[in-house]
PDB file of C-alpha atoms in Angstrom:
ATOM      1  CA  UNK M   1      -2.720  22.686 -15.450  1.00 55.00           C
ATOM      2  CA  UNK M   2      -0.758  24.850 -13.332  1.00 72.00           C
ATOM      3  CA  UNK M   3       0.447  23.429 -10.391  1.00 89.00           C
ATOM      4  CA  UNK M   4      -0.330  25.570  -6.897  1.00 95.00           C
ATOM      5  CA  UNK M   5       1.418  26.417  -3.974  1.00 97.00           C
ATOM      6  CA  UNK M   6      -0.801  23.655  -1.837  1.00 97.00           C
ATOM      7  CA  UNK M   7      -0.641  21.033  -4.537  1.00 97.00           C
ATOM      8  CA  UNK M   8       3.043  21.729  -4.999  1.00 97.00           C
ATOM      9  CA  UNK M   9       4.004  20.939  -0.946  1.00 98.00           C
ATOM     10  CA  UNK M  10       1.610  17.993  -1.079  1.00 97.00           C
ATOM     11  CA  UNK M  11       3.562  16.688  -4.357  1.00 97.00           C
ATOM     12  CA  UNK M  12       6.731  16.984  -2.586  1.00 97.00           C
ATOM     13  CA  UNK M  13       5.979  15.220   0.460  1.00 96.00           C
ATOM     14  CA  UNK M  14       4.593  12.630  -1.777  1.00 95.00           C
ATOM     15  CA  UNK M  15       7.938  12.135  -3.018  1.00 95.00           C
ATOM     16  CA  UNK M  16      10.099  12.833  -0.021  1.00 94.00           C
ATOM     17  CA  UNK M  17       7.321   9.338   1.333  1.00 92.00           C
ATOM     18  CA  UNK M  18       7.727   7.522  -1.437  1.00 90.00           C
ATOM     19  CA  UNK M  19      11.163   8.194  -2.407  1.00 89.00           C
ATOM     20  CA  UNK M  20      12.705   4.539  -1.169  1.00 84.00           C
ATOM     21  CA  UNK M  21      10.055   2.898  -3.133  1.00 81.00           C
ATOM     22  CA  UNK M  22       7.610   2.553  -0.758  1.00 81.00           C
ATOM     23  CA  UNK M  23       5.033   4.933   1.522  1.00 85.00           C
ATOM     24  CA  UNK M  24       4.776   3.659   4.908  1.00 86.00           C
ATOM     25  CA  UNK M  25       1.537   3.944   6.495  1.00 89.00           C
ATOM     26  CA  UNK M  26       3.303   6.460   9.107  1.00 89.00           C
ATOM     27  CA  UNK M  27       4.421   8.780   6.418  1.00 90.00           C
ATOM     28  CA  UNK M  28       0.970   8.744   4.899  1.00 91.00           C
ATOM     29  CA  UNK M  29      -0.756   9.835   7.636  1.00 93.00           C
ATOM     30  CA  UNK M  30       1.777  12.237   8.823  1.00 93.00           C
ATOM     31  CA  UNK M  31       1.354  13.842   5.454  1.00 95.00           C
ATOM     32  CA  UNK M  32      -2.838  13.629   6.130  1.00 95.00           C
ATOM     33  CA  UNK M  33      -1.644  15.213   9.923  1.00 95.00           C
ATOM     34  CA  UNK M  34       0.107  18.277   8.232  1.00 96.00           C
ATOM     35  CA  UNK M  35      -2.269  19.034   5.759  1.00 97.00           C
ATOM     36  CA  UNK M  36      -5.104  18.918   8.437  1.00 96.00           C
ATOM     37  CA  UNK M  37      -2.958  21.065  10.882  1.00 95.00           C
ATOM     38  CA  UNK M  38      -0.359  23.261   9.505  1.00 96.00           C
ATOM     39  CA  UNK M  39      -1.503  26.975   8.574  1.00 97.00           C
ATOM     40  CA  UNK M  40       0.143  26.856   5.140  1.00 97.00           C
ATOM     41  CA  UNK M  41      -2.893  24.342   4.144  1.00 97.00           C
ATOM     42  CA  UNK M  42      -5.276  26.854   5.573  1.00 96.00           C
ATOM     43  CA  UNK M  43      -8.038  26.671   2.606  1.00 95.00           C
ATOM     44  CA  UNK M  44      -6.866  23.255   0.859  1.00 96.00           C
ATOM     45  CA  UNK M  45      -9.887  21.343   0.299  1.00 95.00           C
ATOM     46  CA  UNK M  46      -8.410  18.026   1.820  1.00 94.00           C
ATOM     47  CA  UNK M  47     -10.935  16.152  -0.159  1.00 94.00           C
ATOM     48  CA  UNK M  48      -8.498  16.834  -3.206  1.00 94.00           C
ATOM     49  CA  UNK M  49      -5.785  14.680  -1.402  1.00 94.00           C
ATOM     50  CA  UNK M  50      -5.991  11.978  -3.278  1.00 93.00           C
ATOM     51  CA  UNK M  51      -6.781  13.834  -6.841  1.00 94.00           C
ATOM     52  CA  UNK M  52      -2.843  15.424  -5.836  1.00 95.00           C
ATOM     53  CA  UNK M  53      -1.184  12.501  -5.227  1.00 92.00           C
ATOM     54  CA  UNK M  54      -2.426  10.885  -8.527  1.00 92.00           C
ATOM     55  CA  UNK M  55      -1.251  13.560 -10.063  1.00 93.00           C
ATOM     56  CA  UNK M  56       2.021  13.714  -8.467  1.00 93.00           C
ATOM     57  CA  UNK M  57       2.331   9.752  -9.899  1.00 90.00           C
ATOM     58  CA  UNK M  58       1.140  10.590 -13.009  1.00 92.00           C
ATOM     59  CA  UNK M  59       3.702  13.480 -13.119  1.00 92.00           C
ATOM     60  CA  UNK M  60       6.729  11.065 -12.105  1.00 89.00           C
ATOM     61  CA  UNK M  61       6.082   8.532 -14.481  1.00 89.00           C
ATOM     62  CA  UNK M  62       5.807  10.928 -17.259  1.00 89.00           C
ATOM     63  CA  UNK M  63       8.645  12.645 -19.555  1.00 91.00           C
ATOM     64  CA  UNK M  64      10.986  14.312 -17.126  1.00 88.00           C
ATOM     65  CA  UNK M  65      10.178  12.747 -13.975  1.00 91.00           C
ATOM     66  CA  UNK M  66      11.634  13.661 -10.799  1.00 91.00           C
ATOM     67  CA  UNK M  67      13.124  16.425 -12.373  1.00 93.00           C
ATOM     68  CA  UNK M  68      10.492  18.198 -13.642  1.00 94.00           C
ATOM     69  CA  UNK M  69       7.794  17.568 -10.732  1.00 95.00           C
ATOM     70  CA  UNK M  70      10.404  19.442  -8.368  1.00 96.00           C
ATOM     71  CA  UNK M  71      10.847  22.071 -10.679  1.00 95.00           C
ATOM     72  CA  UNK M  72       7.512  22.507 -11.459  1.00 96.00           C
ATOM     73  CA  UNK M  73       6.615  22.139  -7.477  1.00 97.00           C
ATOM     74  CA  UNK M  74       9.586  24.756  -6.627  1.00 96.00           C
ATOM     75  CA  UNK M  75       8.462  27.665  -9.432  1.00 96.00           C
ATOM     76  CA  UNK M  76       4.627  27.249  -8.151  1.00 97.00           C
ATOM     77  CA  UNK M  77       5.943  28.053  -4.493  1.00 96.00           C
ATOM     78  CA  UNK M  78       6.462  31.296  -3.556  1.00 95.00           C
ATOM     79  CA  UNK M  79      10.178  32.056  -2.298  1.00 95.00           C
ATOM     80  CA  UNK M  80       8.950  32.471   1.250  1.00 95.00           C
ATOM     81  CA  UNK M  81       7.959  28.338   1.252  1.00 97.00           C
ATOM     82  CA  UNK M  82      10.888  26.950  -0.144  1.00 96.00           C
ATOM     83  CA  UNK M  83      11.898  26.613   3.665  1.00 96.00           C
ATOM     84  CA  UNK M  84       8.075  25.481   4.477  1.00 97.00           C
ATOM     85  CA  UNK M  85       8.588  23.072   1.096  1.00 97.00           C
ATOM     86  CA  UNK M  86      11.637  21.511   2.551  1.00 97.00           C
ATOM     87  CA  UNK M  87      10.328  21.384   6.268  1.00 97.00           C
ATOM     88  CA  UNK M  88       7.656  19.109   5.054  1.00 97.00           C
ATOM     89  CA  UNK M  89       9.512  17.023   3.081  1.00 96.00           C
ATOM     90  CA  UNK M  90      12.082  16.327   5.673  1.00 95.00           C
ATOM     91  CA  UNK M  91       9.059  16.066   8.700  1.00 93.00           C
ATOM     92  CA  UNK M  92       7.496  12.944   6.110  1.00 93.00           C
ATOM     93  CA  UNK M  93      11.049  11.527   5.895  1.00 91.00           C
ATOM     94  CA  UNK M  94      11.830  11.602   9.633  1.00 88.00           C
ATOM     95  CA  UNK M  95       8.513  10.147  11.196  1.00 85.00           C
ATOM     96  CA  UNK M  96      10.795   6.664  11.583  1.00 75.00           C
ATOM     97  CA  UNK M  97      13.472   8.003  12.642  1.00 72.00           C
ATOM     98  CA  UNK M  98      15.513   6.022   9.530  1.00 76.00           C
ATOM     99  CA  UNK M  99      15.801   7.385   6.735  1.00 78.00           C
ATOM    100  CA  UNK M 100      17.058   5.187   3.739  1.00 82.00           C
ATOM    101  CA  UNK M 101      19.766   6.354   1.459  1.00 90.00           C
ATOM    102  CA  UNK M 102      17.003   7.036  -1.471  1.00 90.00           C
ATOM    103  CA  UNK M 103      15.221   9.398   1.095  1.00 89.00           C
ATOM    104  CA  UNK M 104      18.746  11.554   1.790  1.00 90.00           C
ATOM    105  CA  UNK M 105      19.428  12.065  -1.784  1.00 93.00           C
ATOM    106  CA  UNK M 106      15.908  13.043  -2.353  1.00 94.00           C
ATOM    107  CA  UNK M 107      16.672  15.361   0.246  1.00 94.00           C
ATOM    108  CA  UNK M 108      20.011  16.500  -1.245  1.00 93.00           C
ATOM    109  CA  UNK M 109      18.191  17.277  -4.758  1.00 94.00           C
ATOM    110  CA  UNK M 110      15.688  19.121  -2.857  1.00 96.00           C
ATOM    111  CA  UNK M 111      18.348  21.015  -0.765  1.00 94.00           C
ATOM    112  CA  UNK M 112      20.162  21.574  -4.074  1.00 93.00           C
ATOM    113  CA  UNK M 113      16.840  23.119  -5.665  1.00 95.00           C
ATOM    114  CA  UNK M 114      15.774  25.115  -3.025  1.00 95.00           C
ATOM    115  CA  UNK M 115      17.344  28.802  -2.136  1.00 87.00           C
ATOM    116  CA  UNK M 116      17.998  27.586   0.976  1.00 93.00           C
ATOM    117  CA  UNK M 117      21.440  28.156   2.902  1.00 92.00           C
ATOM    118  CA  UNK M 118      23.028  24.938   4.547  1.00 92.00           C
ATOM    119  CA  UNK M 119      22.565  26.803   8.081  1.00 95.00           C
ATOM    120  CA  UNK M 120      18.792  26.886   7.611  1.00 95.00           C
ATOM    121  CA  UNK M 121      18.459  23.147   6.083  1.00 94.00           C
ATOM    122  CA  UNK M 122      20.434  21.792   9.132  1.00 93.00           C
ATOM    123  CA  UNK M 123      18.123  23.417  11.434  1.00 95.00           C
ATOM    124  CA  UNK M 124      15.143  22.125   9.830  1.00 95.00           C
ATOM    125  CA  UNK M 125      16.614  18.785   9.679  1.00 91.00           C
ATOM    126  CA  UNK M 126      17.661  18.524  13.972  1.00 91.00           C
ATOM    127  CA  UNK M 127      13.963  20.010  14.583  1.00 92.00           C
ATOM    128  CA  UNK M 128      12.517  17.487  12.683  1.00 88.00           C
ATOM    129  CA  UNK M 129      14.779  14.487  14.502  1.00 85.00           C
ATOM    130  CA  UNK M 130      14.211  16.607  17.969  1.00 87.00           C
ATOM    131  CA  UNK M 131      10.249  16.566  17.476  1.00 84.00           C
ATOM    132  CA  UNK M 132      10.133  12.573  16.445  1.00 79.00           C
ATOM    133  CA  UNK M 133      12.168  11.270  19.173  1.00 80.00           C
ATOM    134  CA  UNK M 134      10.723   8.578  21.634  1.00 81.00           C
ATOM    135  CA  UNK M 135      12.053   8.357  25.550  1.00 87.00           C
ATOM    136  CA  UNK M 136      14.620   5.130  25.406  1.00 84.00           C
ATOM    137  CA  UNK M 137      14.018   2.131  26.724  1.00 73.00           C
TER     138      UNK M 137
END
């Protein structure tokens, strides 16, 4: 089946979540909050949510792997969202405000992917620390 452009964001966040092993309750439902709210999901039928993300497993444990879900995710993406693609995966990796070393080398391989200049991936990356700060104290 040919992966599209909705499925293909969702599968990435997926991995960007899961990527130190584990998908914190946070990261789930931010990825449930961005889907719901973001235009780029405008007319993804959120009751296929769970139908992507077995997928996305299914994909990962499979001949290839990491390698070839990202590839596959990237060529179903039109160029225009490769800075949507990585805005999403970085937003899912940020909601704690740690992000473990597995998460920034999913992030470098993703960076590395993506035809993305360094200017525009740093940018991304302060927004998404900017927008998930809490007041100290």
């Amino acid at each position: 089946m040919t992966l599209n452009a909705h499925d293909a964001l969702i599968q990435l966040m997926i991995v960007a979540a899961s990527s130190d092993s584990t998908m914190t309750e946070k990261e789930l439902l931010r990825i449930q909050a961005l889907v719901g709210r973001l235009p780029v999901f405008e007319g993804f039928d959120r009751d296929r949510l769970t139908e992507v993300a077995n997928a996305c497993a299914d994909k990962l444990n499979g001949p290839g792997g990491l390698d070839l879900l990202m590839d596959d995710a990237i060529a179903a993406l039109p160029k225009k969202l490769q800075d949507t693609a990585y805005a999403v995966a970085v937003e899912v990796t940020a909601v704690d405000l740690h992000l473990e070393q597995e998460e920034l080398r999913f992030l470098e391989l993703l960076r590395d992917k993506l035809d993305l200049d360094r200017l525009t991936t740093a940018a991304i990356e302060v927004a998404a620390r900017a927008r998930h700060r809490r007041m100290p104290g």
